Amino acid sequence: RVLGSIDDLPDDVEPYDFIIAGGGTAGSVLASRLSEDPKFNVLVVEAGPDNTNVLELIVPAFQVNITAQYFWNYTSEPMPGLNGRTLPVPRGHVLGGSSSVNGQVYTRGSTDDYKYWARATRDPRWEWDALWPYILRNERWTNPAGGRNASGEYIPKVHGHEGNVLTSLPWNGAFPHELRALENANIQDDEFPILRDVNGGRPIGLSRMQSTIGHGERSSAATAYLGSQVRDRPNLTILLNTYITRVLQSNPTTDDTGLDIRTIEVATRFGDVKRNFTATKELILSAGVIGTPQILLNSGIGNATELSKFGIAPVIDLPDVGQHMTDHVVSVLAWEHAPHNATPLPADLAWEMWERDRTGPLTERHAHLILWSRIPGDSDLFKQHDDPATGPNSPHLEMPFNDPTVSLLALLTPKSEGSVKLRSIDPFDDPLIDLNFFSHPFDMDAIKEGIRTMKRFFTSPAWDGYITGFAGPDPDALSDEEFQNVIKANARTFWHQVGTARMSSKHSAEGVVDGELNLKGAKELRIVDASVFPYVPAAHTQAPVYILAERAVHLIRDAL
Ligand SMILES: Cc1cc2nc3c(=O)[nH]c(=O)nc-3n(C[C@H](O)[C@H](O)[C@H](O)COP(=O)(O)OP(=O)(O)OC[C@H]3O[C@@H](n4cnc5c(N)ncnc54)[C@H](O)[C@@H]3O)c2cc1C
């Protein structure tokens, strides 16, 4: 059942075996999977509203129209690396969390990204091969909207065909200017080969766009895991519009195995109706990369010295809470080009197509191709800096093929780290979010090399008669200072923050959770969301969250 308010929950609620704090991407997976077993009573608490019957959350292209009520509308701290600019930091504030509002790009990252998780935790069960069943379990590959034959554009065996989240290729093939990119990949096969499938573990080359879209609609964690049959389960309660302020000790500690933290304190948003719920088995924190550290810090779990300054009694001294946040910084480039041959369909016709049979341009959100690339190993960049890529299978750069007039270049392997800290002791106060872009010199130098890489891509004969020049910012035409100023003025986030409660090996003094996602110093409290990633993967981050959550379900079941 779905309850719109805490007032709808009777006082004599049955005890819950599992409580999931945050009904976002990971939280929806956990709620769905854990309530598959009717003997477990599951409560999921979500601050945002329901996702159903909201057109903007259903029509893929309407992502740009999603209104503020479905977002946490955070603003970052001013960043010296951006000449004092702040950036909006949106996160999903709705059932399904950020998967209900995101750009729907579906990429898993590289085998090396997961090898890095295994290294960080000293637990080989996080390696790509060991995760393979979980990688497939969340996905249900579908034909493109309208049923276009897309064979040859992907590798069927690397996809899940019986899972939950619907994925697909775009409803129509490449645009004329994108066909040139494919032709170019044949000419520059060494550096920019065609990548048959972005989700095969080595995402380097020119790939087709795969999206979490099925039958012309967005497939989010909420639609895929919390559909009507799951919502109707008598052993699942989904409590919406309810804000978690803190996690609390459930029992005084009687041994040295860790604090017994299974209780959440909740409130109506900005209201004073407060209640506590205690899980009999486990509490799982899935409030995301901002919400999770904020709840922990409000609860006295974090850097004890910092917390004491706010007058918050330290409960567990874990200095890494809220620290080591990594994200993909994006710079905006522009190429001069001849006009496109493709004329967009008029809006009313596009709507008619979508309404009639879920086809047409509204069934997709982005370009049809993405270029993933590595900065050459002999680049001067690596004479000055170690290579932060998680391994040779991880690209350093991503360039989605939107209109080349506004080309985005994302750095996938940043060295800069940001943080989430408390602003005040008021649990409703937005935390201080410091993305801290370009605080490490590698990132600016890597963007510079990345632009040179992209310039090489656009110099082949495949572009003759279309690309007529590079409009910059050009590191080879501007002074260092001029170049940096343009980048600092236009850089933005790719919305892929991770790492504020990162995983590490059980006995390491660093990190926030161990390889089984247990909060260090506590028992029966796990964290399952993007905050536990030790480093941002070379991917859009929702698929890694799904993989993490499916794996976590098994860790939780195995511990029973
Ligand atoms: C605008 C945008 C575009 C993106 N585009 C893409 C893309 O195209 N492809 C891709 O792969 N990734 C994309 N991402 C990133 C991806 O969606 C996220 O990394 C991923 O969904 C995070 O999952 P999560 O479970 O960690 O957190 P979330 O899905 O954000 O879930 C956290 C949940 O906890 C709830 N919550 C937080 N605090 C509290 C509290 N105190 N009390 C109660 N509930 C709380 C939130 O409301 C939310 O529902 C995008 C993200 C954004 C914001």
mmCIF file with all atom_site columns, N, CA and C in Angstrom, residues 377-397:
data_model
loop_
_atom_site.group_PDB
_atom_site.id
_atom_site.type_symbol
_atom_site.label_atom_id
_atom_site.label_alt_id
_atom_site.label_comp_id
_atom_site.label_asym_id
_atom_site.label_entity_id
_atom_site.label_seq_id
_atom_site.pdbx_PDB_ins_code
_atom_site.Cartn_x
_atom_site.Cartn_y
_atom_site.Cartn_z
_atom_site.occupancy
_atom_site.B_iso_or_equiv
_atom_site.pdbx_formal_charge
_atom_site.auth_seq_id
_atom_site.auth_comp_id
_atom_site.auth_asym_id
_atom_site.auth_atom_id
_atom_site.pdbx_PDB_model_num
ATOM 1  N N  . GLY A 1 377 ? 48.072 7.402  -23.703 1.00 0.00 ? 377 GLY A N  1
ATOM 2  C CA . GLY A 1 377 ? 48.991 7.143  -22.588 1.00 0.00 ? 377 GLY A CA 1
ATOM 3  C C  . GLY A 1 377 ? 50.275 7.940  -22.678 1.00 0.00 ? 377 GLY A C  1
ATOM 4  N N  . ASP A 1 378 ? 50.685 8.331  -23.924 1.00 0.00 ? 378 ASP A N  1
ATOM 5  C CA . ASP A 1 378 ? 51.946 9.071  -24.054 1.00 0.00 ? 378 ASP A CA 1
ATOM 6  C C  . ASP A 1 378 ? 51.725 10.583 -23.957 1.00 0.00 ? 378 ASP A C  1
ATOM 7  N N  . SER A 1 379 ? 50.498 10.990 -23.600 1.00 0.00 ? 379 SER A N  1
ATOM 8  C CA . SER A 1 379 ? 50.228 12.428 -23.458 1.00 0.00 ? 379 SER A CA 1
ATOM 9  C C  . SER A 1 379 ? 51.079 13.024 -22.322 1.00 0.00 ? 379 SER A C  1
ATOM 10 N N  . ASP A 1 380 ? 51.487 14.266 -22.503 1.00 0.00 ? 380 ASP A N  1
ATOM 11 C CA . ASP A 1 380 ? 52.263 14.956 -21.457 1.00 0.00 ? 380 ASP A CA 1
ATOM 12 C C  . ASP A 1 380 ? 51.524 14.974 -20.122 1.00 0.00 ? 380 ASP A C  1
ATOM 13 N N  . LEU A 1 381 ? 50.203 14.907 -20.222 1.00 0.00 ? 381 LEU A N  1
ATOM 14 C CA . LEU A 1 381 ? 49.379 14.926 -19.004 1.00 0.00 ? 381 LEU A CA 1
ATOM 15 C C  . LEU A 1 381 ? 49.862 13.895 -17.988 1.00 0.00 ? 381 LEU A C  1
ATOM 16 N N  . PHE A 1 382 ? 50.191 12.704 -18.506 1.00 0.00 ? 382 PHE A N  1
ATOM 17 C CA . PHE A 1 382 ? 50.561 11.632 -17.577 1.00 0.00 ? 382 PHE A CA 1
ATOM 18 C C  . PHE A 1 382 ? 52.036 11.685 -17.170 1.00 0.00 ? 382 PHE A C  1
ATOM 19 N N  . LYS A 1 383 ? 52.757 12.688 -17.693 1.00 0.00 ? 383 LYS A N  1
ATOM 20 C CA . LYS A 1 383 ? 54.106 12.935 -17.150 1.00 0.00 ? 383 LYS A CA 1
ATOM 21 C C  . LYS A 1 383 ? 53.977 13.768 -15.879 1.00 0.00 ? 383 LYS A C  1
ATOM 22 N N  . GLN A 1 384 ? 52.875 14.524 -15.805 1.00 0.00 ? 384 GLN A N  1
ATOM 23 C CA . GLN A 1 384 ? 52.688 15.388 -14.625 1.00 0.00 ? 384 GLN A CA 1
ATOM 24 C C  . GLN A 1 384 ? 51.792 14.767 -13.558 1.00 0.00 ? 384 GLN A C  1
ATOM 25 N N  . HIS A 1 385 ? 50.887 13.886 -13.994 1.00 0.00 ? 385 HIS A N  1
ATOM 26 C CA . HIS A 1 385 ? 49.901 13.345 -13.041 1.00 0.00 ? 385 HIS A CA 1
ATOM 27 C C  . HIS A 1 385 ? 49.789 11.827 -13.218 1.00 0.00 ? 385 HIS A C  1
ATOM 28 N N  . ASP A 1 386 ? 49.512 11.118 -12.121 1.00 0.00 ? 386 ASP A N  1
ATOM 29 C CA . ASP A 1 386 ? 49.136 9.703  -12.243 1.00 0.00 ? 386 ASP A CA 1
ATOM 30 C C  . ASP A 1 386 ? 47.799 9.636  -12.952 1.00 0.00 ? 386 ASP A C  1
ATOM 31 N N  . ASP A 1 387 ? 47.574 8.529  -13.626 1.00 0.00 ? 387 ASP A N  1
ATOM 32 C CA . ASP A 1 387 ? 46.301 8.347  -14.320 1.00 0.00 ? 387 ASP A CA 1
ATOM 33 C C  . ASP A 1 387 ? 45.244 7.871  -13.319 1.00 0.00 ? 387 ASP A C  1
ATOM 34 N N  . PRO A 1 388 ? 44.205 8.669  -13.079 1.00 0.00 ? 388 PRO A N  1
ATOM 35 C CA . PRO A 1 388 ? 43.182 8.245  -12.091 1.00 0.00 ? 388 PRO A CA 1
ATOM 36 C C  . PRO A 1 388 ? 42.164 7.238  -12.627 1.00 0.00 ? 388 PRO A C  1
ATOM 37 N N  . ALA A 1 389 ? 42.207 6.903  -13.924 1.00 0.00 ? 389 ALA A N  1
ATOM 38 C CA . ALA A 1 389 ? 41.224 5.947  -14.456 1.00 0.00 ? 389 ALA A CA 1
ATOM 39 C C  . ALA A 1 389 ? 41.324 4.649  -13.660 1.00 0.00 ? 389 ALA A C  1
ATOM 40 N N  . THR A 1 390 ? 40.202 3.972  -13.499 1.00 0.00 ? 390 THR A N  1
ATOM 41 C CA . THR A 1 390 ? 40.217 2.754  -12.687 1.00 0.00 ? 390 THR A CA 1
ATOM 42 C C  . THR A 1 390 ? 40.952 1.613  -13.382 1.00 0.00 ? 390 THR A C  1
ATOM 43 N N  . GLY A 1 391 ? 41.283 1.775  -14.657 1.00 0.00 ? 391 GLY A N  1
ATOM 44 C CA . GLY A 1 391 ? 42.032 0.752  -15.384 1.00 0.00 ? 391 GLY A CA 1
ATOM 45 C C  . GLY A 1 391 ? 41.944 1.004  -16.869 1.00 0.00 ? 391 GLY A C  1
ATOM 46 N N  . PRO A 1 392 ? 42.612 0.149  -17.665 1.00 0.00 ? 392 PRO A N  1
ATOM 47 C CA . PRO A 1 392 ? 42.661 0.395  -19.118 1.00 0.00 ? 392 PRO A CA 1
ATOM 48 C C  . PRO A 1 392 ? 41.316 0.244  -19.822 1.00 0.00 ? 392 PRO A C  1
ATOM 49 N N  . ASN A 1 393 ? 40.345 -0.357 -19.167 1.00 0.00 ? 393 ASN A N  1
ATOM 50 C CA . ASN A 1 393 ? 39.015 -0.489 -19.796 1.00 0.00 ? 393 ASN A CA 1
ATOM 51 C C  . ASN A 1 393 ? 38.117 0.718  -19.549 1.00 0.00 ? 393 ASN A C  1
ATOM 52 N N  . SER A 1 394 ? 38.608 1.675  -18.771 1.00 0.00 ? 394 SER A N  1
ATOM 53 C CA . SER A 1 394 ? 37.780 2.849  -18.445 1.00 0.00 ? 394 SER A CA 1
ATOM 54 C C  . SER A 1 394 ? 38.167 4.033  -19.324 1.00 0.00 ? 394 SER A C  1
ATOM 55 N N  . PRO A 1 395 ? 37.195 4.647  -19.985 1.00 0.00 ? 395 PRO A N  1
ATOM 56 C CA . PRO A 1 395 ? 37.492 5.859  -20.744 1.00 0.00 ? 395 PRO A CA 1
ATOM 57 C C  . PRO A 1 395 ? 37.717 7.047  -19.798 1.00 0.00 ? 395 PRO A C  1
ATOM 58 N N  . HIS A 1 396 ? 38.492 8.033  -20.291 1.00 0.00 ? 396 HIS A N  1
ATOM 59 C CA . HIS A 1 396 ? 38.639 9.276  -19.523 1.00 0.00 ? 396 HIS A CA 1
ATOM 60 C C  . HIS A 1 396 ? 37.573 10.304 -19.892 1.00 0.00 ? 396 HIS A C  1
ATOM 61 N N  . LEU A 1 397 ? 37.051 10.167 -21.121 1.00 0.00 ? 397 LEU A N  1
ATOM 62 C CA . LEU A 1 397 ? 36.220 11.247 -21.669 1.00 0.00 ? 397 LEU A CA 1
ATOM 63 C C  . LEU A 1 397 ? 34.932 10.710 -22.252 1.00 0.00 ? 397 LEU A C  1
#
